[in-house]
PDB file of C-alpha atoms in Angstrom:
ATOM      1  CA  MET A   1      21.382  23.138  13.521  1.00 47.00           C
ATOM      2  CA  ASP A   2      24.218  25.905  14.806  1.00 48.00           C
ATOM      3  CA  GLU A   3      26.293  24.672  11.539  1.00 50.00           C
ATOM      4  CA  PRO A   4      26.133  27.235   8.904  1.00 51.00           C
ATOM      5  CA  SER A   5      23.359  28.000   6.580  1.00 56.00           C
ATOM      6  CA  GLY A   6      23.425  27.043   3.411  1.00 73.00           C
ATOM      7  CA  SER A   7      19.976  26.144   0.753  1.00 85.00           C
ATOM      8  CA  GLU A   8      16.987  25.400   1.802  1.00 83.00           C
ATOM      9  CA  TRP A   9      17.530  22.416   1.507  1.00 86.00           C
ATOM     10  CA  GLN A  10      20.570  21.644   3.316  1.00 88.00           C
ATOM     11  CA  TRP A  11      19.036  23.658   5.979  1.00 85.00           C
ATOM     12  CA  PHE A  12      15.985  20.875   5.688  1.00 88.00           C
ATOM     13  CA  GLY A  13      18.352  17.929   5.633  1.00 89.00           C
ATOM     14  CA  ARG A  14      19.609  19.371   8.774  1.00 88.00           C
ATOM     15  CA  ALA A  15      16.246  19.363  10.431  1.00 88.00           C
ATOM     16  CA  VAL A  16      15.336  16.071   9.848  1.00 90.00           C
ATOM     17  CA  ARG A  17      19.158  14.527  10.348  1.00 90.00           C
ATOM     18  CA  ASP A  18      18.911  16.522  13.718  1.00 90.00           C
ATOM     19  CA  ALA A  19      15.080  14.936  14.544  1.00 89.00           C
ATOM     20  CA  LEU A  20      16.571  12.022  14.155  1.00 89.00           C
ATOM     21  CA  LEU A  21      20.136  11.807  15.629  1.00 90.00           C
ATOM     22  CA  ARG A  22      19.766  14.423  17.863  1.00 90.00           C
ATOM     23  CA  PRO A  23      16.263  14.498  19.343  1.00 88.00           C
ATOM     24  CA  ARG A  24      17.096  16.434  22.560  1.00 88.00           C
ATOM     25  CA  GLN A  25      19.144  19.101  20.844  1.00 88.00           C
ATOM     26  CA  PHE A  26      16.907  19.145  17.930  1.00 87.00           C
ATOM     27  CA  ALA A  27      14.187  19.001  21.185  1.00 85.00           C
ATOM     28  CA  SER A  28      15.414  22.464  22.118  1.00 83.00           C
ATOM     29  CA  GLU A  29      16.154  24.303  19.570  1.00 82.00           C
ATOM     30  CA  GLN A  30      12.814  24.112  17.728  1.00 78.00           C
ATOM     31  CA  ALA A  31      10.795  27.603  19.565  1.00 69.00           C
ATOM     32  CA  GLN A  32      14.466  29.321  18.204  1.00 70.00           C
ATOM     33  CA  GLU A  33      13.510  28.393  14.407  1.00 73.00           C
ATOM     34  CA  HIS A  34      10.462  29.042  12.224  1.00 72.00           C
ATOM     35  CA  TYR A  35       9.412  25.523  10.239  1.00 79.00           C
ATOM     36  CA  GLY A  36       6.444  26.154   8.289  1.00 80.00           C
ATOM     37  CA  LEU A  37       6.647  24.491   5.463  1.00 86.00           C
ATOM     38  CA  ALA A  38       9.703  22.019   6.722  1.00 88.00           C
ATOM     39  CA  GLY A  39       7.154  19.916   9.255  1.00 90.00           C
ATOM     40  CA  ILE A  40       4.113  19.431   6.470  1.00 92.00           C
ATOM     41  CA  ILE A  41       6.464  18.182   4.119  1.00 93.00           C
ATOM     42  CA  VAL A  42       7.976  15.567   7.197  1.00 93.00           C
ATOM     43  CA  ALA A  43       5.115  14.135   8.331  1.00 94.00           C
ATOM     44  CA  LEU A  44       3.654  13.870   4.287  1.00 95.00           C
ATOM     45  CA  GLY A  45       7.128  11.946   4.301  1.00 94.00           C
ATOM     46  CA  ALA A  46       7.271   9.910   7.552  1.00 94.00           C
ATOM     47  CA  GLY A  47       3.192   8.421   6.005  1.00 95.00           C
ATOM     48  CA  PHE A  48       4.221   7.559   3.051  1.00 96.00           C
ATOM     49  CA  LEU A  49       7.550   5.826   3.694  1.00 94.00           C
ATOM     50  CA  PHE A  50       5.801   3.977   6.703  1.00 94.00           C
ATOM     51  CA  SER A  51       2.489   2.623   4.624  1.00 94.00           C
ATOM     52  CA  ALA A  52       5.407   2.011   1.014  1.00 93.00           C
ATOM     53  CA  SER A  53       7.467  -0.494   3.890  1.00 91.00           C
ATOM     54  CA  ILE A  54       4.242  -2.205   5.048  1.00 90.00           C
ATOM     55  CA  ASP A  55       2.044  -2.543   2.272  1.00 91.00           C
ATOM     56  CA  SER A  56       5.915  -3.527   0.532  1.00 87.00           C
ATOM     57  CA  LEU A  57       6.054  -6.455   3.640  1.00 86.00           C
ATOM     58  CA  LEU A  58       2.056  -7.860   3.556  1.00 88.00           C
ATOM     59  CA  VAL A  59       2.856  -8.082  -0.712  1.00 88.00           C
ATOM     60  CA  ALA A  60       6.053 -10.095   0.094  1.00 83.00           C
ATOM     61  CA  SER A  61       4.816 -12.177   3.225  1.00 81.00           C
ATOM     62  CA  ARG A  62       2.304 -13.519   0.404  1.00 85.00           C
ATOM     63  CA  GLY A  63       4.876 -14.734  -2.088  1.00 83.00           C
ATOM     64  CA  LEU A  64       4.720 -11.986  -4.452  1.00 84.00           C
ATOM     65  CA  SER A  65       6.718  -9.173  -5.904  1.00 83.00           C
ATOM     66  CA  PRO A  66       6.395  -6.152  -4.245  1.00 82.00           C
ATOM     67  CA  LEU A  67       7.594  -4.045  -7.347  1.00 85.00           C
ATOM     68  CA  GLY A  68       4.166  -5.956  -9.244  1.00 88.00           C
ATOM     69  CA  PHE A  69       2.369  -4.255  -6.778  1.00 91.00           C
ATOM     70  CA  ALA A  70       4.747  -0.703  -6.528  1.00 90.00           C
ATOM     71  CA  GLY A  71       1.543   1.596  -8.344  1.00 93.00           C
ATOM     72  CA  ARG A  72      -0.703   0.422  -6.131  1.00 93.00           C
ATOM     73  CA  THR A  73       1.883   1.106  -3.423  1.00 93.00           C
ATOM     74  CA  ILE A  74       2.938   4.363  -4.005  1.00 95.00           C
ATOM     75  CA  ALA A  75      -1.067   6.005  -4.085  1.00 96.00           C
ATOM     76  CA  ASP A  76      -1.662   4.282  -0.773  1.00 96.00           C
ATOM     77  CA  ALA A  77       1.262   5.088   0.797  1.00 95.00           C
ATOM     78  CA  ALA A  78       0.474   9.022  -0.277  1.00 96.00           C
ATOM     79  CA  LEU A  79      -2.989   8.533   0.495  1.00 96.00           C
ATOM     80  CA  VAL A  80      -2.075   7.463   4.495  1.00 96.00           C
ATOM     81  CA  GLY A  81       0.844  10.511   4.069  1.00 95.00           C
ATOM     82  CA  VAL A  82      -2.127  12.253   3.575  1.00 97.00           C
ATOM     83  CA  ARG A  83      -3.753  11.022   6.380  1.00 97.00           C
ATOM     84  CA  VAL A  84      -0.541  11.188   8.976  1.00 95.00           C
ATOM     85  CA  ALA A  85      -0.693  15.217   8.535  1.00 95.00           C
ATOM     86  CA  ILE A  86      -4.086  15.390   8.584  1.00 96.00           C
ATOM     87  CA  LEU A  87      -3.583  13.121  12.056  1.00 95.00           C
ATOM     88  CA  ALA A  88      -0.611  15.945  12.928  1.00 94.00           C
ATOM     89  CA  SER A  89      -2.885  18.823  11.721  1.00 94.00           C
ATOM     90  CA  VAL A  90      -5.479  17.797  14.528  1.00 96.00           C
ATOM     91  CA  ALA A  91      -3.669  16.438  16.945  1.00 94.00           C
ATOM     92  CA  ALA A  92      -1.312  20.011  17.146  1.00 93.00           C
ATOM     93  CA  PHE A  93      -4.744  21.930  16.884  1.00 93.00           C
ATOM     94  CA  THR A  94      -6.456  20.001  19.767  1.00 92.00           C
ATOM     95  CA  ILE A  95      -3.032  21.093  21.915  1.00 89.00           C
ATOM     96  CA  GLN A  96      -3.450  24.863  21.139  1.00 88.00           C
ATOM     97  CA  LEU A  97      -6.836  24.549  22.674  1.00 88.00           C
ATOM     98  CA  ILE A  98      -6.122  22.950  25.698  1.00 85.00           C
ATOM     99  CA  SER A  99      -2.998  24.982  25.879  1.00 83.00           C
ATOM    100  CA  ARG A 100      -4.964  27.911  26.042  1.00 82.00           C
ATOM    101  CA  PHE A 101      -7.054  26.786  29.314  1.00 81.00           C
ATOM    102  CA  ASP A 102      -4.089  26.300  31.459  1.00 73.00           C
ATOM    103  CA  ARG A 103      -3.329  28.519  34.287  1.00 63.00           C
ATOM    104  CA  ARG A 104       0.285  29.043  33.596  1.00 64.00           C
ATOM    105  CA  GLY A 105      -1.041  30.855  30.247  1.00 59.00           C
ATOM    106  CA  GLY A 106       0.620  32.114  27.187  1.00 66.00           C
ATOM    107  CA  GLY A 107      -1.150  29.228  24.956  1.00 74.00           C
ATOM    108  CA  VAL A 108       1.305  27.385  21.767  1.00 83.00           C
ATOM    109  CA  SER A 109       0.544  28.518  18.832  1.00 84.00           C
ATOM    110  CA  LEU A 110      -0.575  26.199  15.915  1.00 87.00           C
ATOM    111  CA  ASP A 111       2.624  26.566  14.255  1.00 88.00           C
ATOM    112  CA  ARG A 112       5.277  25.008  17.146  1.00 88.00           C
ATOM    113  CA  ALA A 113       2.790  22.123  18.239  1.00 89.00           C
ATOM    114  CA  PHE A 114       2.208  20.923  14.201  1.00 92.00           C
ATOM    115  CA  THR A 115       6.200  21.156  14.245  1.00 90.00           C
ATOM    116  CA  ALA A 116       6.880  18.802  17.136  1.00 90.00           C
ATOM    117  CA  ILE A 117       4.235  16.307  16.254  1.00 93.00           C
ATOM    118  CA  ALA A 118       5.784  15.942  12.567  1.00 92.00           C
ATOM    119  CA  PHE A 119       9.582  15.901  13.752  1.00 92.00           C
ATOM    120  CA  GLY A 120       8.362  13.487  16.030  1.00 91.00           C
ATOM    121  CA  LEU A 121       7.368  11.693  13.595  1.00 93.00           C
ATOM    122  CA  VAL A 122      10.570  11.380  11.510  1.00 93.00           C
ATOM    123  CA  PRO A 123      11.777   7.884  12.985  1.00 92.00           C
ATOM    124  CA  LEU A 124       9.003   6.607  10.558  1.00 91.00           C
ATOM    125  CA  ALA A 125      11.137   7.472   7.532  1.00 90.00           C
ATOM    126  CA  VAL A 126      13.323   4.497   8.662  1.00 90.00           C
ATOM    127  CA  ALA A 127      10.958   1.811   8.517  1.00 88.00           C
ATOM    128  CA  PRO A 128      11.529   1.031   4.583  1.00 90.00           C
ATOM    129  CA  ALA A 129      15.424   0.281   6.215  1.00 89.00           C
ATOM    130  CA  LEU A 130      14.205  -2.889   8.433  1.00 89.00           C
ATOM    131  CA  ALA A 131      11.401  -3.217   5.550  1.00 86.00           C
ATOM    132  CA  LEU A 132      14.408  -4.318   3.222  1.00 85.00           C
ATOM    133  CA  ALA A 133      16.185  -6.472   5.456  1.00 86.00           C
ATOM    134  CA  LEU A 134      13.603  -8.357   6.280  1.00 82.00           C
ATOM    135  CA  VAL A 135      13.055  -9.061   2.512  1.00 79.00           C
ATOM    136  CA  VAL A 136      16.611 -10.060   1.727  1.00 82.00           C
ATOM    137  CA  LEU A 137      16.802 -11.776   4.617  1.00 84.00           C
ATOM    138  CA  PRO A 138      13.678 -13.527   5.889  1.00 82.00           C
ATOM    139  CA  GLU A 139      15.431 -15.108   8.545  1.00 87.00           C
ATOM    140  CA  LEU A 140      16.338 -12.194   9.996  1.00 86.00           C
ATOM    141  CA  LEU A 141      12.960 -11.723  11.697  1.00 86.00           C
ATOM    142  CA  PRO A 142      13.477 -11.669  15.631  1.00 90.00           C
ATOM    143  CA  LEU A 143      16.337  -8.488  15.064  1.00 91.00           C
ATOM    144  CA  VAL A 144      13.891  -6.482  13.043  1.00 89.00           C
ATOM    145  CA  GLY A 145      11.651  -7.295  14.813  1.00 89.00           C
ATOM    146  CA  PHE A 146      13.614  -5.827  17.911  1.00 94.00           C
ATOM    147  CA  LEU A 147      14.157  -3.021  15.600  1.00 92.00           C
ATOM    148  CA  ALA A 148      10.600  -1.923  15.402  1.00 91.00           C
ATOM    149  CA  VAL A 149       9.890  -2.346  19.232  1.00 94.00           C
ATOM    150  CA  LEU A 150      12.356   0.618  19.540  1.00 94.00           C
ATOM    151  CA  LEU A 151      11.807   2.118  16.188  1.00 92.00           C
ATOM    152  CA  ALA A 152       8.496   2.912  18.262  1.00 93.00           C
ATOM    153  CA  LEU A 153       9.791   3.577  21.523  1.00 95.00           C
ATOM    154  CA  ARG A 154      12.268   6.561  19.658  1.00 93.00           C
ATOM    155  CA  LEU A 155       9.303   7.632  17.884  1.00 93.00           C
ATOM    156  CA  ALA A 156       7.242   7.859  21.556  1.00 94.00           C
ATOM    157  CA  VAL A 157      10.454   9.443  23.086  1.00 93.00           C
ATOM    158  CA  GLY A 158      10.990  12.458  20.213  1.00 91.00           C
ATOM    159  CA  LEU A 159       7.114  13.241  20.775  1.00 92.00           C
ATOM    160  CA  ALA A 160       7.273  13.492  24.521  1.00 92.00           C
ATOM    161  CA  LEU A 161      10.377  15.683  24.258  1.00 91.00           C
ATOM    162  CA  ASN A 162       9.290  17.692  21.311  1.00 89.00           C
ATOM    163  CA  LEU A 163       6.121  18.194  22.919  1.00 89.00           C
ATOM    164  CA  GLY A 164       7.443  18.654  26.228  1.00 87.00           C
ATOM    165  CA  ARG A 165       9.731  21.288  25.285  1.00 86.00           C
ATOM    166  CA  VAL A 166       6.775  23.121  23.079  1.00 84.00           C
ATOM    167  CA  LEU A 167       4.296  22.821  25.899  1.00 80.00           C
ATOM    168  CA  ARG A 168       7.174  24.612  28.775  1.00 76.00           C
ATOM    169  CA  PRO A 169       6.334  27.639  29.953  1.00 60.00           C
TER     170      PRO A 169
END
């Protein structure tokens, strides 16, 4: 995030873009920034988008229009987003507690651990694109399945890079 600063939303957009497209760079720079509320927004958004895409796929797979279930999908997705943020918080708290007992000393702050986890979840925001491709062209199932596996791997790599950087003394 070496670009000149602009508004808070521009900064937030650059942070999400870097977490998604440049995970190594984001992981190396996350210790220099204070993300605070941005991490919560990312965790809520990633959980929301992932849940909405899965729910829409399930409805479409039964031959129904996802638009007919939009209200319920949005409500369920919002609740899943909250669950993802809570899960990220619990995981960050666990990492903080474990790091206190590390022999190298120091420990990890709760904010840094939460940021590492929340921004590691950014690839979940790509799931709606895969769901849309599958709804529009169901014959793309093998390709979308392959891309979903790549997305899961990218999620694991992002989490590993971010947590590795935070846990490194």
